[in-house]
CSV table of C-alpha atoms and ligand atoms in Angstrom, one decimal:
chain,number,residue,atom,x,y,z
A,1,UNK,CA,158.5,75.7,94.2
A,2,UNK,CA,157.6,76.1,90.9
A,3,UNK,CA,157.2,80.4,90.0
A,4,UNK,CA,154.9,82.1,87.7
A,5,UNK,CA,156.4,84.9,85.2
A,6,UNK,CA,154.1,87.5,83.4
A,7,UNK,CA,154.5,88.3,80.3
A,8,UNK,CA,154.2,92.1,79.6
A,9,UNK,CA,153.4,91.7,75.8
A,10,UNK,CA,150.5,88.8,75.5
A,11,UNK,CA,149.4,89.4,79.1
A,12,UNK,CA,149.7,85.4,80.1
A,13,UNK,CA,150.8,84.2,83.3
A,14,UNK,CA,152.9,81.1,82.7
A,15,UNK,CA,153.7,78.8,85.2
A,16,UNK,CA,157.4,77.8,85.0
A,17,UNK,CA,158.1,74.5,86.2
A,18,UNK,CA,161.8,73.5,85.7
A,19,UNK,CA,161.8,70.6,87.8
A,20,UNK,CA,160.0,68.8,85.0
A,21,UNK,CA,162.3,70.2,82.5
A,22,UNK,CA,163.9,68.1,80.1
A,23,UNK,CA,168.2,68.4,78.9
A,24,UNK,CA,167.6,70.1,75.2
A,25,UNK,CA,168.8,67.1,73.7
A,26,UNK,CA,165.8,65.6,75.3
A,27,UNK,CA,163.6,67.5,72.9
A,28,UNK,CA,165.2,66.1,69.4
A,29,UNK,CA,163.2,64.4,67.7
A,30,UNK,CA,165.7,63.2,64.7
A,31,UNK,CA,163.9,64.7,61.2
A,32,UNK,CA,165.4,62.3,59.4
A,33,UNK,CA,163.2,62.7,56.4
A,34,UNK,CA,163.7,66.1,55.8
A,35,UNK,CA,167.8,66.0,56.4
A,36,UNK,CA,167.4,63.7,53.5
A,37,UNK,CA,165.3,65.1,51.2
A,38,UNK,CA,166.5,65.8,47.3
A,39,UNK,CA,167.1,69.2,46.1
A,40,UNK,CA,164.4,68.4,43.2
A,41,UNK,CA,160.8,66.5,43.2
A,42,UNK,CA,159.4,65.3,40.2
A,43,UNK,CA,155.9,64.9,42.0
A,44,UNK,CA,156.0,68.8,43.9
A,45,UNK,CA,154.5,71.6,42.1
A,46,UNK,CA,157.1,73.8,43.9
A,47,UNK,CA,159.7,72.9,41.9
A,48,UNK,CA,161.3,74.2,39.3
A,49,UNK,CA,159.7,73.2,35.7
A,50,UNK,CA,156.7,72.5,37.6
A,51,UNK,CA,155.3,76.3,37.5
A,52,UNK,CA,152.3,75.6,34.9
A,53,UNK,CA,150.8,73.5,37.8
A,54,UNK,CA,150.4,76.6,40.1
A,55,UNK,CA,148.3,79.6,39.9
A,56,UNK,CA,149.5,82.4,38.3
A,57,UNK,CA,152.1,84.5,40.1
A,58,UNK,CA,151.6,87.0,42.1
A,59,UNK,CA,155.8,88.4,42.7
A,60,UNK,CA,159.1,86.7,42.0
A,61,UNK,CA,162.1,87.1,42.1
A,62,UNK,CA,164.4,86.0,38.8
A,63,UNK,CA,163.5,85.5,35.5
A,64,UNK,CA,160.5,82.8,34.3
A,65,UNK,CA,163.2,80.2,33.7
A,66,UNK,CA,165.6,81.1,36.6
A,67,UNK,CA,163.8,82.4,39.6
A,68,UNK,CA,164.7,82.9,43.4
A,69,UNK,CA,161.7,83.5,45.2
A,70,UNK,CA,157.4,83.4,44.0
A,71,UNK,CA,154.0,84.0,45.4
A,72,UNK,CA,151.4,82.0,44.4
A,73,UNK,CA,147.9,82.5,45.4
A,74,UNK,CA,147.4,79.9,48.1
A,75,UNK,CA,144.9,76.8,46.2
A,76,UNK,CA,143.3,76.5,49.2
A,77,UNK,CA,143.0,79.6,50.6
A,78,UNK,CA,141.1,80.9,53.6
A,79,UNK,CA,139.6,83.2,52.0
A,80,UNK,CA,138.0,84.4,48.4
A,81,UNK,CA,140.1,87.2,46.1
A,82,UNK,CA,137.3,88.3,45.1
A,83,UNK,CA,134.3,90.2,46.4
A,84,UNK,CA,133.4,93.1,48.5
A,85,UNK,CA,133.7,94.0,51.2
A,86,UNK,CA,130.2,93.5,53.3
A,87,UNK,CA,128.7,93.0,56.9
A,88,UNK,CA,125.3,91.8,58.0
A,89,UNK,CA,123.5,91.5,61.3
A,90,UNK,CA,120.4,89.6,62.1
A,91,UNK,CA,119.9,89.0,65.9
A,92,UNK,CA,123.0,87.5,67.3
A,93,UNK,CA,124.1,86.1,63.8
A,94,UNK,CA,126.7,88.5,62.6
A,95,UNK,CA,128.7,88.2,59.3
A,96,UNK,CA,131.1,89.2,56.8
A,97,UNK,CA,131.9,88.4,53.1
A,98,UNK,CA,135.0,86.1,53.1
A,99,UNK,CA,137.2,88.0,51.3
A,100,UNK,CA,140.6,88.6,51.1
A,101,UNK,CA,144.1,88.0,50.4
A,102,UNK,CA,145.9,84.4,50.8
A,103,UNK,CA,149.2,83.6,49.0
A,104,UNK,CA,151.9,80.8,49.4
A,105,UNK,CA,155.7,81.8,49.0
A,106,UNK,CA,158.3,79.5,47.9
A,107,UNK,CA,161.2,80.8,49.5
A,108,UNK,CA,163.6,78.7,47.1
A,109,UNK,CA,163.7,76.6,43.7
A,110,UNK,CA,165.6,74.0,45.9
A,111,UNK,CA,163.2,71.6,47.8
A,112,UNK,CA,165.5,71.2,50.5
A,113,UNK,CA,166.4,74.7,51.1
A,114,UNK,CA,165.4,75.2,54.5
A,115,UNK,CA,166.2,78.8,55.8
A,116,UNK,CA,169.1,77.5,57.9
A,117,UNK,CA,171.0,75.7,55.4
A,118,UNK,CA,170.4,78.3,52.1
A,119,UNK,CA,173.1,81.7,51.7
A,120,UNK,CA,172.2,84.4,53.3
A,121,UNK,CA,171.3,86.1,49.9
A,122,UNK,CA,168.6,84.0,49.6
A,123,UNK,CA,167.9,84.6,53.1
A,124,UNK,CA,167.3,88.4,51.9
A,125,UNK,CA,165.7,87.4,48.7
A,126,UNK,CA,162.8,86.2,50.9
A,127,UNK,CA,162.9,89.4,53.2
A,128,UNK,CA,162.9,91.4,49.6
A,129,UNK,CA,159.6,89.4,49.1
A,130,UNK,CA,158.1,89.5,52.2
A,131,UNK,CA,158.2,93.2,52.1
A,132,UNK,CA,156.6,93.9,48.7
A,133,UNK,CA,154.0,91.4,49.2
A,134,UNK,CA,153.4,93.1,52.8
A,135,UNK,CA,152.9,96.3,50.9
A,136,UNK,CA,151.5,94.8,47.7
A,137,UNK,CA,148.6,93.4,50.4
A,138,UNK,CA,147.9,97.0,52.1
A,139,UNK,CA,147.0,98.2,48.7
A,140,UNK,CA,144.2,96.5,48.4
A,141,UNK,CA,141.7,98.6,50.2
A,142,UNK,CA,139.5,95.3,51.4
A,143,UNK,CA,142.6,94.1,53.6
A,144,UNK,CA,143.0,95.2,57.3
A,145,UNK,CA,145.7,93.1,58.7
A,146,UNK,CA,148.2,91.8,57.1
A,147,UNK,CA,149.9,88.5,58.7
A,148,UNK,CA,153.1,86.7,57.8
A,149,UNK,CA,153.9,83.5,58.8
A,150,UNK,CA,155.4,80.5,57.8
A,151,UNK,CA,154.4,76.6,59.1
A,152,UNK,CA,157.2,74.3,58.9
A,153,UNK,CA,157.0,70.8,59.7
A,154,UNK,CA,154.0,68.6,60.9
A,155,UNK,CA,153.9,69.3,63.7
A,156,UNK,CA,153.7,73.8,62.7
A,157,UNK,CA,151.0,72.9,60.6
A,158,UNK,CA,152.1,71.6,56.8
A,159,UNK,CA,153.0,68.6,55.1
A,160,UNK,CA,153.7,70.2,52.1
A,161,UNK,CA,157.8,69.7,51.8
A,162,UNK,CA,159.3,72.6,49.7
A,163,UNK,CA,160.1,75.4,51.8
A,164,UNK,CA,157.9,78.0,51.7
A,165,UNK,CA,155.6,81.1,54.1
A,166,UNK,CA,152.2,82.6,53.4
A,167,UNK,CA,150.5,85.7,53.6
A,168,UNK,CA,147.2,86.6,54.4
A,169,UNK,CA,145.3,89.7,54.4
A,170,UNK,CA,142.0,89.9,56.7
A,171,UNK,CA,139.2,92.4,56.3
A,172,UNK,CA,139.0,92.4,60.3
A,173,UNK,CA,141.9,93.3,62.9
A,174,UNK,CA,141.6,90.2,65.0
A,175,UNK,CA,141.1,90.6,68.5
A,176,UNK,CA,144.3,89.3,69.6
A,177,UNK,CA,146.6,92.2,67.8
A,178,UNK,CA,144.0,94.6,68.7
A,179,UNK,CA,144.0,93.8,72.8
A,180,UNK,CA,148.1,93.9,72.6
A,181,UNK,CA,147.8,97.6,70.8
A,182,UNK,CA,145.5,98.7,73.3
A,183,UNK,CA,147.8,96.9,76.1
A,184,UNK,CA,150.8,99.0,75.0
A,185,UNK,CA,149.2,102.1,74.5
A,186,UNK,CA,147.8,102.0,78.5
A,187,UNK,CA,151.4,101.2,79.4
A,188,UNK,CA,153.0,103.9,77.3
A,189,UNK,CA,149.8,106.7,79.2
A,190,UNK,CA,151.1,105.1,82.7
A,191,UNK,CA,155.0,105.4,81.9
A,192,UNK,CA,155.4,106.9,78.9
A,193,UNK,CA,157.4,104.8,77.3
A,194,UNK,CA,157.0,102.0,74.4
A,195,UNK,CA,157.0,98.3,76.4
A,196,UNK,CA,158.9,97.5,74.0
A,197,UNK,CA,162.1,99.2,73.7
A,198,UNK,CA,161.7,99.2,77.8
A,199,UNK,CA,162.0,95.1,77.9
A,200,UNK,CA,164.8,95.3,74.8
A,201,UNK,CA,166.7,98.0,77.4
A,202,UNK,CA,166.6,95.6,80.2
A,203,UNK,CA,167.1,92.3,78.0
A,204,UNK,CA,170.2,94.3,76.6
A,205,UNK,CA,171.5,95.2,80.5
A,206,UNK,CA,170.4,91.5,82.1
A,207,UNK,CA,172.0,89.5,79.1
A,208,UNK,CA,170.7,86.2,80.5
A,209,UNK,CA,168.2,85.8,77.9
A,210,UNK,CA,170.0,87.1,74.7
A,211,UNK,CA,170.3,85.0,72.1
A,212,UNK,CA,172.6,86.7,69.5
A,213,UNK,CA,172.8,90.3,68.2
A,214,UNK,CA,173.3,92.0,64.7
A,215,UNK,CA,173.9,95.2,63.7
A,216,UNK,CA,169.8,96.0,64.0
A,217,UNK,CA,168.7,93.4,65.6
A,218,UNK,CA,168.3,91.3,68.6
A,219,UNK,CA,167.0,88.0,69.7
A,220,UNK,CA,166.1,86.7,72.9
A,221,UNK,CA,164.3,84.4,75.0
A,222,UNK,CA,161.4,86.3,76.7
A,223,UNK,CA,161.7,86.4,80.6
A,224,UNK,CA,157.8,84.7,81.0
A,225,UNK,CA,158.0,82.7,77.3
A,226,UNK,CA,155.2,80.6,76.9
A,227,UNK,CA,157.0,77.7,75.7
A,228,UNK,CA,160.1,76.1,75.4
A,229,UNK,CA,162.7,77.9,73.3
A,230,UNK,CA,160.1,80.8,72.6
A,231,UNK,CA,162.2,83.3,70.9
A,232,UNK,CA,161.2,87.1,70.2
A,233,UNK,CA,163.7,89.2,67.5
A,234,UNK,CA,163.1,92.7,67.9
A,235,UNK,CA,164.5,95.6,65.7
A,236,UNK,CA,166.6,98.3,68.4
A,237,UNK,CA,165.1,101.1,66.9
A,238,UNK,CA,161.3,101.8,67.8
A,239,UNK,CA,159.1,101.5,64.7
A,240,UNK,CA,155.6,100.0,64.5
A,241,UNK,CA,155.7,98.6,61.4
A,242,UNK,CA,157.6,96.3,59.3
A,243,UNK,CA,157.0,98.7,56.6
A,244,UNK,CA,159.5,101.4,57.9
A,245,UNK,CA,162.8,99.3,57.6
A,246,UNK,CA,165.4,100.7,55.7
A,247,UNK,CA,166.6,98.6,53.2
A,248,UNK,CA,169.7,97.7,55.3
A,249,UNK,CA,167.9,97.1,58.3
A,250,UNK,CA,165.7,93.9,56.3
A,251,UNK,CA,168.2,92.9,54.7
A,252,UNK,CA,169.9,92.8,58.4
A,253,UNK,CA,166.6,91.1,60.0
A,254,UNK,CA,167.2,88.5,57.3
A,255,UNK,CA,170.4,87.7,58.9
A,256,UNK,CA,169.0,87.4,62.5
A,257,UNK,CA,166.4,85.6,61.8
A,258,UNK,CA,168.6,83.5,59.9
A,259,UNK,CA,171.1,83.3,62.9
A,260,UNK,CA,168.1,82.4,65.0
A,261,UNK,CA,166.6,79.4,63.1
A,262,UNK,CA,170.3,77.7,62.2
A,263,UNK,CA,170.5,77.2,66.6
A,264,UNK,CA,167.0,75.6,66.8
A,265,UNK,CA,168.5,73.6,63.3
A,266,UNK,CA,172.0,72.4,64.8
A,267,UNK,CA,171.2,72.3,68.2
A,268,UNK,CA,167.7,70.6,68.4
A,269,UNK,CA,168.5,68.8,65.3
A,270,UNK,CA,165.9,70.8,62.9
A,271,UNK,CA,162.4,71.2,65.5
A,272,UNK,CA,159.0,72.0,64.0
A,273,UNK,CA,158.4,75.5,64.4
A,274,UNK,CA,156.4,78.6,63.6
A,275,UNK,CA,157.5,82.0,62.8
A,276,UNK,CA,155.6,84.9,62.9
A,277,UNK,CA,155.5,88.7,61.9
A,278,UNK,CA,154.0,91.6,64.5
A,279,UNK,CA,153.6,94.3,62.9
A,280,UNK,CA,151.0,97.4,63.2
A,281,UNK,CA,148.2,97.1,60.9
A,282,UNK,CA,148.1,100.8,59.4
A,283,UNK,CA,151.7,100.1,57.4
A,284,UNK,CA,152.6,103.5,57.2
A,285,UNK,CA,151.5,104.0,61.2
A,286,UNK,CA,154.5,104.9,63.1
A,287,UNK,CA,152.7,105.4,66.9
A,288,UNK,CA,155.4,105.6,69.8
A,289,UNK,CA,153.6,103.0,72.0
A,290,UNK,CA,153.9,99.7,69.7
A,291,UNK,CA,156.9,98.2,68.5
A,292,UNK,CA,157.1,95.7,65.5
A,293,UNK,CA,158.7,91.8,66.1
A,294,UNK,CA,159.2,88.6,64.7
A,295,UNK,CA,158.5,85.6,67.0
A,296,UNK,CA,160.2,82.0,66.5
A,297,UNK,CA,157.8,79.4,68.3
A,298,UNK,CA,159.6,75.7,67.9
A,299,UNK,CA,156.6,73.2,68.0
A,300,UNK,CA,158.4,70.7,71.1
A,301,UNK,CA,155.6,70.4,73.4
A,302,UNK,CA,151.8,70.1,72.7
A,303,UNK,CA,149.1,72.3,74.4
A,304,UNK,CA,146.4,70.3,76.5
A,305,UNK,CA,143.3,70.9,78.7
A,306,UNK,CA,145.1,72.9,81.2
A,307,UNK,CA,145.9,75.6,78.4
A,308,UNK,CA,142.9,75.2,77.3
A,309,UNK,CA,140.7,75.8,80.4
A,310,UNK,CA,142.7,78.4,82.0
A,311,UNK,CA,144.5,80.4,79.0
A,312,UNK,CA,147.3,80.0,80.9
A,313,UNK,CA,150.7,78.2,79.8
A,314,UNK,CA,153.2,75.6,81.6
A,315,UNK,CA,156.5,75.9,80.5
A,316,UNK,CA,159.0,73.4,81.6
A,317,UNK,CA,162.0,75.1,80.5
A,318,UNK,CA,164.0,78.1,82.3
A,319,UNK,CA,164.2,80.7,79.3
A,320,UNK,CA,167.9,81.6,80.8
A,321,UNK,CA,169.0,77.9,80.7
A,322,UNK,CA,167.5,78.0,76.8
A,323,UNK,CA,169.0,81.1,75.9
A,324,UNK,CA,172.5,79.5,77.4
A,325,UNK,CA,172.0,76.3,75.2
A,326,UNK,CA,170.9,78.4,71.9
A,327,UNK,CA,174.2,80.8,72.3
A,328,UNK,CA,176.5,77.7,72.9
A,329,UNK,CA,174.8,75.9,69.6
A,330,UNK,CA,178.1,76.2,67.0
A,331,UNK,CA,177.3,76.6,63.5
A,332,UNK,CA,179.5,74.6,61.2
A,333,UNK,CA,181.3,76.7,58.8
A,334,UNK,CA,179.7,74.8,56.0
A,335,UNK,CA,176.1,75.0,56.2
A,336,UNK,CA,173.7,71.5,55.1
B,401,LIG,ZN1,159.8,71.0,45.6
B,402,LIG,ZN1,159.7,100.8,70.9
């Protein structure tokens, strides 16, 4: 019989139904295209020499001529840099000025640097970026939530090739990061304890889900994941924010993140995925009852009217028999 598992964070019930579940091979879908892609495009605008056909930065990392990372604004960005802030009402129409903050990172001046396949160094160099642009975008006083994400593959959202994340600060705090800061903070009044740090305790204790470990971090598959291969990385000391990492800690969250994406690369043969960043929106907030994290969510499996109508999710795969698969994945010693 199939179970249902709730998940503490997001509040979903999800059906798990592992008699439908596929091997893990099952779900590669051979990316040829992007295995072979060059390490320079005369026709993308990411690459290097090609700078003059982008807006004008906002960060990098590296000289003009020899750069690691840059932010761009994003040329087709949600929504406007400038403006002010401003709110109307008139009967059940309410709106807001569309402004805010919207910029494109290219994580690499090779095309075909994926995250998996680059050094760790330029794993970090993006971290490094991610950070001041994180803080860069709380400055401006317009911005609310900050989010940080990164689309890779069709299937995640892009076609654009050259490895790269965006950024993008709101002048709301959505409702969906709002209802999981109010969820925590009722379960840290009824126990008082942070959710988080309780489900890393027992993650840490069960060791069926783990993933891999690093010196700060850990990744897992969450005991109710929504989807197949869902993975959560969260930092083992409680903070709420990204902004409160020590230098070595993000420079160590690099690394597991990293770690994480080269098992979806090797063993699902490079998936479509999404990552995201958690994080509290006051930057310099450091409340006991939320807990910052990074979620990996591999695009396998496509959403359809039962999600839809119910809000709830079907997962097909056991998240101990994906966490078994992900440690087993071996990373060659020479990464490409
Ligand atoms: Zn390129
Ligand atoms: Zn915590």
């Amino acid at each position: 019989m199939p179970e249902l598992r709730f998940n503490l964070v997001t509040k979903d019930w999800v059906i798990m139904a592992p008699e439908r579940a596929k091997r893990p091979e099952d779900f590669i879908k051979k990316n040829v295209e992007r295995g072979q892609l060059p390490p320079f495009k005369e026709s993308c605008p990411f690459c290097p020499g090609h700078e003059n056909l982008t807006p004008p930065e906002t960060y990098r990392l590296g000289t003009v001529d020899s750069w690691q990372v840059r932010s761009i604004p994003n040329k087709f960005s949600a929504l406007s840099r400038e403006g002010e802030l401003s709110r109307q009402m008139d009967g059940i129409k309410r709106t807001m000025a569309g402004v805010g903050l919207h910029d494109v990172i290219i994580e690499n001046p090779l095309h075909n640097g994926f995250p998996a396949v680059i050094p760790l160094a330029g794993m970090q160099d993006i971290f490094r970026t991610y950070r001041a642009l994180y803080r860069q975008f709380y400055q401006d006083p317009r911005v609310k939530m900050v989010i940080l994400f990164k689309n890779n593959g069709a299937a995640a959202g892009t076609s654009l090739e050259h490895p790269h994340s965006q950024i993008v600060g709101t002048p709301v705090i959505p409702p969906q990061i709002r209802y999981r800061i109010e969820e925590a903070q009722k379960y840290h009044d009824d126990t008082g304890e942070c959710l988080y740090c309780r489900i890393l305790g027992e993650e840490l204790k069960d060791r069926n889900r783990i993933i891999l470990e690093t010196e700060h971090f850990v990744a897992f598959v969450p005991y109710a994941a929504l989807t197949p291969f869902h993975t959560w990385i969260f930092p083992r000391r409680h903070m709420a924010s990204f902004d409160a990492l020590t230098e070595a800690e993000l420079l160590d969250m690099a690394s597991a993140l990293q770690q994480a994406l080269q098992r979806l690369y090797y063993g699902l043969d490079d998936p479509d995925y999404n990552y995201v960043l958690r994080s509290l929106p006051d930057p310099q907030g450091n409340i006991e009852y939320f807990h910052f994290y990074m979620a990996i969510v591999p695009r396998l499996t496509k959403a359809a009217g039962f999600e839809l109508g119910s809000g709830m999710y079907i997962n097909t795969q056991l998240p101990e028999k994906d966490a078994e698969f992900l440690r087993g994945v071996r990373i060659p010693d020479k990464l490409e």
